[in-house]
Short mmCIF file of C-alpha atoms in Angstrom, two decimals:
data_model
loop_
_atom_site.label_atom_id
_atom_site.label_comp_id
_atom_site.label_asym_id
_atom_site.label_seq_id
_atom_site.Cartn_x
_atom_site.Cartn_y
_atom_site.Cartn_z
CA UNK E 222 96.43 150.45 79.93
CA UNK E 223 95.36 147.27 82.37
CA UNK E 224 92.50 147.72 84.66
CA UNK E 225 93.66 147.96 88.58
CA UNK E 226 92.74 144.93 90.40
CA UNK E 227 90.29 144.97 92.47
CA UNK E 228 91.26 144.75 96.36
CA UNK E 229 89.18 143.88 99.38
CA UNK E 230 88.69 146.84 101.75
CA UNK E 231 91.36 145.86 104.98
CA UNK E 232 92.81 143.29 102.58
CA UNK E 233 96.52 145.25 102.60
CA UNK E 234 97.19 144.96 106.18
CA UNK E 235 96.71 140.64 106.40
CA UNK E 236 100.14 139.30 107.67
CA UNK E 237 101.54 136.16 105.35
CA UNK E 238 101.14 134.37 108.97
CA UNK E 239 97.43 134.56 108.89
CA UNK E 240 97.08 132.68 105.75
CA UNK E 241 98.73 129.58 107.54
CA UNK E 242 96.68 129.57 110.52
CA UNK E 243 95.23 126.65 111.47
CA UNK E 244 97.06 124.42 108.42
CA UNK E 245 98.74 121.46 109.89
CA UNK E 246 102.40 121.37 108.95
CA UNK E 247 103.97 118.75 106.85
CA UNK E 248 107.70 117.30 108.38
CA UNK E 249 110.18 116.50 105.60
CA UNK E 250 111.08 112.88 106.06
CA UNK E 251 114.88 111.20 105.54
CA UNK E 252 115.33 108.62 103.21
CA UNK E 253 115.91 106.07 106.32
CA UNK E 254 112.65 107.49 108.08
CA UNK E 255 110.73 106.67 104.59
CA UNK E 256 112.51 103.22 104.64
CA UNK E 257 111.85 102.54 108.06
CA UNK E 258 107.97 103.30 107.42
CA UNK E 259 108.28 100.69 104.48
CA UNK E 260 109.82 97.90 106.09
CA UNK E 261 107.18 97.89 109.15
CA UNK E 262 104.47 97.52 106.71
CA UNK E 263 106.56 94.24 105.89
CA UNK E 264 105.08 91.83 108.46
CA UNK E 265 107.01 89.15 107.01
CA UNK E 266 110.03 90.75 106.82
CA UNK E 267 109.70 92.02 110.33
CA UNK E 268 109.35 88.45 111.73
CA UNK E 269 112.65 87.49 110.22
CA UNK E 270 114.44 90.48 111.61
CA UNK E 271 112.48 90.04 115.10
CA UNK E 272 114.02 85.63 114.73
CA UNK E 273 117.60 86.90 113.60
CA UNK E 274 117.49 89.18 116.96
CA UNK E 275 116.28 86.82 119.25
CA UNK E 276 118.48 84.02 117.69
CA UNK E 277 121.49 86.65 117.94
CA UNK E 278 120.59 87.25 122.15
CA UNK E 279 120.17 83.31 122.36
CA UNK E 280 123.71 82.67 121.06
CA UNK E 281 125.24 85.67 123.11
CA UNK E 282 123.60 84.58 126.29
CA UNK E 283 123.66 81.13 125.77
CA UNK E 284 125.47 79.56 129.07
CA UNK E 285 122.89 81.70 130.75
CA UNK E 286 120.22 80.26 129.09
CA UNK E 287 121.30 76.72 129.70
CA UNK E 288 121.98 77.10 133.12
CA UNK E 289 118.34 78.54 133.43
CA UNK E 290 116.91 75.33 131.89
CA UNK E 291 119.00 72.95 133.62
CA UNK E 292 120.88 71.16 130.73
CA UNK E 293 124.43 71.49 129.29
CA UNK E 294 125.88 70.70 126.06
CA UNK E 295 128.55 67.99 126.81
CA UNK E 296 127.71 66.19 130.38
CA UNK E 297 127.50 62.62 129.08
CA UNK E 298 124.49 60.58 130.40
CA UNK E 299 125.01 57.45 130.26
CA UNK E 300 121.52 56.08 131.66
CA UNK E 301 119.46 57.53 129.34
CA UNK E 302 120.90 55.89 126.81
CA UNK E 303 120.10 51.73 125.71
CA UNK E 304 123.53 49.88 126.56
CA UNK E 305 123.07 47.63 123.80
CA UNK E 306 122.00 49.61 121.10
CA UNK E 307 123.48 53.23 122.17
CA UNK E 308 119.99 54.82 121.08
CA UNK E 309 118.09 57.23 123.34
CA UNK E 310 115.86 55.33 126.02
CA UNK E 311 112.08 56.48 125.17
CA UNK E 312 110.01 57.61 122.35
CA UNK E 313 111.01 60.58 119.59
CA UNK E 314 115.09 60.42 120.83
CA UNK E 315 114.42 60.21 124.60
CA UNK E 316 112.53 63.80 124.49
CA UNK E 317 111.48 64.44 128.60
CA UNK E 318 110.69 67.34 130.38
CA UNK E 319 114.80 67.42 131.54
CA UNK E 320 115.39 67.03 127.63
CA UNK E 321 112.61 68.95 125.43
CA UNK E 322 114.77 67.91 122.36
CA UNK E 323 116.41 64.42 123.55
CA UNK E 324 119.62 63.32 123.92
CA UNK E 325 122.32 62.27 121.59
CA UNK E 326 122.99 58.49 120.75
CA UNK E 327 126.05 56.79 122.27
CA UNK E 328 126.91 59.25 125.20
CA UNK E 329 123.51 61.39 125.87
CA UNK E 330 124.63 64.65 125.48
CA UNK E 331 121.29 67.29 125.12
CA UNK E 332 120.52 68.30 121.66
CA UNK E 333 118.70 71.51 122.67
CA UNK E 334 121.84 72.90 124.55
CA UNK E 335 123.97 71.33 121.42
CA UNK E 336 121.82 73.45 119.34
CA UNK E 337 122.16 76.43 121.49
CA UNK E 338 125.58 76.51 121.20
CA UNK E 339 126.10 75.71 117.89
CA UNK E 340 124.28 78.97 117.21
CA UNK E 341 127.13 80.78 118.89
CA UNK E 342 129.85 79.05 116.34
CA UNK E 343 127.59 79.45 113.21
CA UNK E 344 126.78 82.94 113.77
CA UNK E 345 130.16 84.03 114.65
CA UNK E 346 132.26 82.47 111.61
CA UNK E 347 128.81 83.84 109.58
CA UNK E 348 129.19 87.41 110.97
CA UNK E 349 132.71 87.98 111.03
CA UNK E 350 133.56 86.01 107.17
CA UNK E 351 130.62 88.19 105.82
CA UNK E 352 132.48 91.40 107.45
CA UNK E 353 135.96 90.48 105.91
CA UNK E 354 134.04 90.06 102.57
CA UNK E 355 132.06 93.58 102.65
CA UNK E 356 135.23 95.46 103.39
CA UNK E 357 137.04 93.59 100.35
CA UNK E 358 134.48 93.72 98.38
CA UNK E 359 133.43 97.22 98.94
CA UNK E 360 136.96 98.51 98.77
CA UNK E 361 137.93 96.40 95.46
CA UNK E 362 134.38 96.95 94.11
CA UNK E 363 134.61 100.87 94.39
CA UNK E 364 138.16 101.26 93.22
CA UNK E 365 137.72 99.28 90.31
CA UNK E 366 134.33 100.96 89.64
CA UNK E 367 135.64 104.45 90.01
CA UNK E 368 138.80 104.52 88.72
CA UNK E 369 137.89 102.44 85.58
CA UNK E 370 140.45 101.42 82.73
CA UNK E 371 142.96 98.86 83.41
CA UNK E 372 142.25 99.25 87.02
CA UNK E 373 138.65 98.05 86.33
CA UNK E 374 140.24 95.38 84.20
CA UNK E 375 142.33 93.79 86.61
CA UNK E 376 140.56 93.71 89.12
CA UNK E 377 137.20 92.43 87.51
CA UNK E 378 140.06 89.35 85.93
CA UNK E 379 140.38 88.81 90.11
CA UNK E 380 137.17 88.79 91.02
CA UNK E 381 136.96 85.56 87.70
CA UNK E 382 139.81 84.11 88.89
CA UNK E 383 138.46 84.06 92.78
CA UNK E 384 134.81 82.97 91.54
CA UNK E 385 135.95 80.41 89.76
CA UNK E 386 138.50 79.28 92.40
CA UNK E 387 136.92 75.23 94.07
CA UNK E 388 136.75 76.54 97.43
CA UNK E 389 135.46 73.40 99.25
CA UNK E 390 138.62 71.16 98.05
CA UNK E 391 140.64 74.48 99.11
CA UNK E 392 139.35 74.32 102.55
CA UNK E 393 140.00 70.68 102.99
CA UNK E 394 143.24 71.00 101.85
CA UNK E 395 144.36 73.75 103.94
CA UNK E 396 142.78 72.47 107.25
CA UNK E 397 144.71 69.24 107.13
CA UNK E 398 148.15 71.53 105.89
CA UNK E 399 147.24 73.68 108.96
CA UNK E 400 148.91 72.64 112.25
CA UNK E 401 147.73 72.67 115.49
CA UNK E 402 148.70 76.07 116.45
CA UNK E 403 149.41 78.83 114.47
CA UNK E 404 149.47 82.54 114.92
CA UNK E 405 149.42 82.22 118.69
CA UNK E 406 145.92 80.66 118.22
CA UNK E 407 145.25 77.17 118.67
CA UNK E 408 142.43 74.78 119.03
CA UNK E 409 139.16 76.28 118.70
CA UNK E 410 140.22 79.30 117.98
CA UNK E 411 142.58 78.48 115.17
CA UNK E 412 139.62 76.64 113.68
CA UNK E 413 137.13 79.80 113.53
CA UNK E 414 140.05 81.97 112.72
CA UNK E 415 140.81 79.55 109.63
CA UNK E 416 137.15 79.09 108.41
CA UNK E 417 136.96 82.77 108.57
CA UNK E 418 139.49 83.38 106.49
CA UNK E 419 138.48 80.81 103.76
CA UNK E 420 135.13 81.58 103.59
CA UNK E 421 135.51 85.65 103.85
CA UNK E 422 138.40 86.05 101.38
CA UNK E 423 137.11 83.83 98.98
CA UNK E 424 133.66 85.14 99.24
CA UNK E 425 134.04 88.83 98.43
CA UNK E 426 133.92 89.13 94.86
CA UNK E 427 129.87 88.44 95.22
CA UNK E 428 129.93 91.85 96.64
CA UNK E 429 132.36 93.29 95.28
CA UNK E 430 130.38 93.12 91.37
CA UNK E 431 127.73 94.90 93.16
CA UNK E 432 129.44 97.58 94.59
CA UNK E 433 131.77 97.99 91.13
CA UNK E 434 128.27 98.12 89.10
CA UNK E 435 126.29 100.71 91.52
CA UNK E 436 129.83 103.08 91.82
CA UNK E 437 129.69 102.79 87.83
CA UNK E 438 126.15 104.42 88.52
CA UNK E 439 127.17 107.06 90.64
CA UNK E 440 130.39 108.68 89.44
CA UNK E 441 128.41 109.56 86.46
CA UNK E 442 126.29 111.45 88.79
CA UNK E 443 125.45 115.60 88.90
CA UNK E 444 126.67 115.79 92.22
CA UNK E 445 130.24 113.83 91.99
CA UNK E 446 131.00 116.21 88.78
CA UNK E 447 129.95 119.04 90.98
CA UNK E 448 132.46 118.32 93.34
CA UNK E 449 135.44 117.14 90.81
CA UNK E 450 134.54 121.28 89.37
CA UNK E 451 135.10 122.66 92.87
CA UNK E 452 138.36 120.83 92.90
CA UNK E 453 137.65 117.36 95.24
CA UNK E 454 140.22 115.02 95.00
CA UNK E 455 139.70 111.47 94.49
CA UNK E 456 139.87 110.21 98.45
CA UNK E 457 137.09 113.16 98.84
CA UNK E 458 135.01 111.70 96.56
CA UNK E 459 135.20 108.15 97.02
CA UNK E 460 134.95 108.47 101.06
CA UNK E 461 132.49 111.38 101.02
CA UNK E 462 130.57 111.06 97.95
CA UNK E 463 130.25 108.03 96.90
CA UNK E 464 130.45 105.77 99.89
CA UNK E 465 127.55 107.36 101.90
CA UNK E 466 125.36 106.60 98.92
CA UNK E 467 126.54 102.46 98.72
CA UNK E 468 125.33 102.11 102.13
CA UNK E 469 122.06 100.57 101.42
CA UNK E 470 122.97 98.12 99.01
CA UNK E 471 126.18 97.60 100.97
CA UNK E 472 123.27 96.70 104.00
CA UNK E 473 121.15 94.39 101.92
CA UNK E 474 123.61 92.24 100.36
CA UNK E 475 125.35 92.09 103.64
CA UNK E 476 122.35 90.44 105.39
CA UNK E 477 121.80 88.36 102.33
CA UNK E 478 125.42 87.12 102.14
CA UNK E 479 125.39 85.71 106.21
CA UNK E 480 122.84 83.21 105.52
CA UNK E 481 124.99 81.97 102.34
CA UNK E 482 127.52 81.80 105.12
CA UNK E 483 125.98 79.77 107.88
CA UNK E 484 125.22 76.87 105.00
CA UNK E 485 128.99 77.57 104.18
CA UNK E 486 129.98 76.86 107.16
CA UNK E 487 127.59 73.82 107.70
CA UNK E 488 129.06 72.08 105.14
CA UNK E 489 132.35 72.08 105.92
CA UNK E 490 131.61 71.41 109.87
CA UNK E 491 129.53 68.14 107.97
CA UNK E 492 132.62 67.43 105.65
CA UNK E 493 134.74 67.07 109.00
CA UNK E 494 136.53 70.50 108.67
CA UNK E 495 135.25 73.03 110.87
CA UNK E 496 135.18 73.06 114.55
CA UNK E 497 136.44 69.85 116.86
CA UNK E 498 134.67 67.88 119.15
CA UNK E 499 133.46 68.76 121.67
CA UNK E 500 132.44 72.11 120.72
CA UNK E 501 128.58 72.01 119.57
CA UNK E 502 128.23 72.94 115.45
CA UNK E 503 125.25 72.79 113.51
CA UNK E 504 127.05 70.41 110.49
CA UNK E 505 128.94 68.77 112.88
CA UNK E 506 125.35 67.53 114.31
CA UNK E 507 123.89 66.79 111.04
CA UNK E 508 127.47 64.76 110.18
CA UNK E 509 126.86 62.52 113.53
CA UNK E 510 123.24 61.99 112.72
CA UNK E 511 123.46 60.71 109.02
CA UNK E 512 124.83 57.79 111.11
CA UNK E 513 122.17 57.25 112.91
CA UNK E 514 119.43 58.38 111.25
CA UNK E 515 117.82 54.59 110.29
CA UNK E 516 117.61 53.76 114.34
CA UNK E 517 117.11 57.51 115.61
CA UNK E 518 115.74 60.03 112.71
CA UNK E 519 114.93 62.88 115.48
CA UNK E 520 118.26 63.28 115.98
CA UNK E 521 118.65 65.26 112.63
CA UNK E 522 115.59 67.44 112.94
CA UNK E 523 116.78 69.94 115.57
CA UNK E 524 120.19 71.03 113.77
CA UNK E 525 118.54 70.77 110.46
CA UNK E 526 115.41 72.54 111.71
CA UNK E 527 117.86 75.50 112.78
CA UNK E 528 119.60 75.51 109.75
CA UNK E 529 116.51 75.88 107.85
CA UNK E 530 115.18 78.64 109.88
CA UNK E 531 118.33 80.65 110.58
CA UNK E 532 118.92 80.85 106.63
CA UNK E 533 114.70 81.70 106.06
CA UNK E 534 114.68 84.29 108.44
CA UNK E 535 118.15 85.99 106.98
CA UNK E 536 116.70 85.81 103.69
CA UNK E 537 113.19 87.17 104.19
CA UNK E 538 114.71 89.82 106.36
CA UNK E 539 117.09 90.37 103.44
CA UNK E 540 114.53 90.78 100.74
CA UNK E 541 112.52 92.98 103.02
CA UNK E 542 115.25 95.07 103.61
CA UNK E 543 115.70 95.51 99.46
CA UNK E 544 112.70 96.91 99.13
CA UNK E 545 112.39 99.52 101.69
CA UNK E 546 115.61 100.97 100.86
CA UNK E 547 114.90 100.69 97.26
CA UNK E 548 111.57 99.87 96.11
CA UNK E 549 112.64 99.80 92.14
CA UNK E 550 114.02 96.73 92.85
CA UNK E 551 110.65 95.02 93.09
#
């Protein structure tokens, strides 16, 4: 027979409360909260997410911000310009206080509200081609990841065959099969609509390996069985299940695939292909100044300067992002 324990006189009437009194209590944190907390100890990342916002405001509110500063992006000026050798009049492409950047050879348009502007085209076809390849890709990548078999089999032959596919010579070759108007959409519009297309369709199977590989991960998961035994069916599961858990990679490859997008779109604007004259595009700027860059080199710093930053701040932002939502990957 054991010994009764020994008890401290008054001990018995101590409420559990009392025990607690005075501890500080600990907050359970969510697995954005946690990510959140890594990605601001990310300086570096944080000043390419801080550029991509204030370059996103600058092309939303760029008439504004022209208007503001007192230059616009095709008013020709003529006097600031040599007659004889159509270069900018002054030193470093005619910079001046009226033109912080210069002016363009030949007809002296601004290159800062050029630049402006172009932001607007190259983010837009960026942004909306990386959003038609993220809902491909997701939706082909999960499908062929879940289901499995010859699903998984044809679909992974696609993604080859689209990989594979010379999308450059594809993009020439439809823009000069393309006529004028199309669709209901014509100039401009038909353009951004076209380059889009080319660049998003084409584009998805990058994301779509990912998403196939990490749902390959996750139906083999404790809590996707546990719902096929409580009798889930398949939309259930792929919409409830396994789709709120592809978020964060959906995120991060997302923000890495729009800086892929905006040199995408570059080059074809420099091969002659993207948006016409007048409208103000980055490649379209750096096509014009391989002209002209013996007698006036400053005119291809700005656009490629932007170029160069857009795609750096994207990409640090990008890698940032990767490791605050999953710091494996490291």
């Amino acid at each position: 027979m054991s010994a009764p324990l020994e008890v401290a006189p008054g001990s018995s009437d101590a409420q559990p409360e009392a025990v607690l009194d005075g501890v500080k209590k600990i907050e359970g944190r969510s697995l954005w909260q946690i990510s959140w907390m890594r990605l601001k100890r990310d300086k570096v990342a944080l000043a390419g997410g801080v550029f991509v916002v204030l370059l996103i405001l600058v092309a939303i509110f760029a008439p504004l911000i022209c208007k503001a500063i007192g230059i616009t992006p095709n008013d020709f000026n003529q006097k600031l310009v040599d007659p004889s050798l159509q270069t900018p009049i002054g030193k470093l492409g005619g910079v001046s206080w009226d033109h912080p950047l210069g002016v363009e050879p030949v007809n002296g348009r601004d290159i800062l509200a050029r630049v402006i502007y172009g932001a607007r085209i190259s983010l837009l076809i960026a942004v909306l081609a990386t959003m038609l390849s993220v809902v491909i890709g997701v939706v082909m990548g999960v499908v062929a990841g879940y289901f499995g078999g010859w699903v998984d089999s044809l679909i992974s032959r696609l993604m080859d065959i689209f990989l594979a596919f010379p999308l450059v010579l594809f993009a020439l070759a439809l823009v000069g099969a393309i006529p004028d108007k199309l669709l209901g959409l014509e100039g401009d519009a038909l353009r951004v609509a076209l380059i889009v297309f080319i660049i998003g369709f084409f584009s998805w199977p990058y994301i779509g390996r990912i998403i196939r590989g990490q749902t390959l991960s996750l139906r083999e998961r404790e809590f996707v069985d546990a719902a096929r035994s409580l009798g889930a069916r398949r939309p259930y599961i792929l919409f409830t299940e396994l789709l709120p858990n592809l978020i964060a990679p959906i995120l991060v490859y997302a923000t890495l695939l729009i800086p892929t997008n905006v040199l995408f779109e570059a080059g074809l604007s420099y091969l002659g292909v993207g948006v016409r004259p007048p409208t103000a595009s980055w490649g379209d700027m750096l096509s014009i100044a391989s002209k002209w860059y013996s007698v006036d080199p400053m005119y291809m710093i700005p656009p490629g300067l932007a170029i160069f930053v857009t795609v750096l701040a994207f990409n640090l932002f990008g890698d940032g992002l990767r490791d605050a939502l999953d710091p494996r990957s490291r």
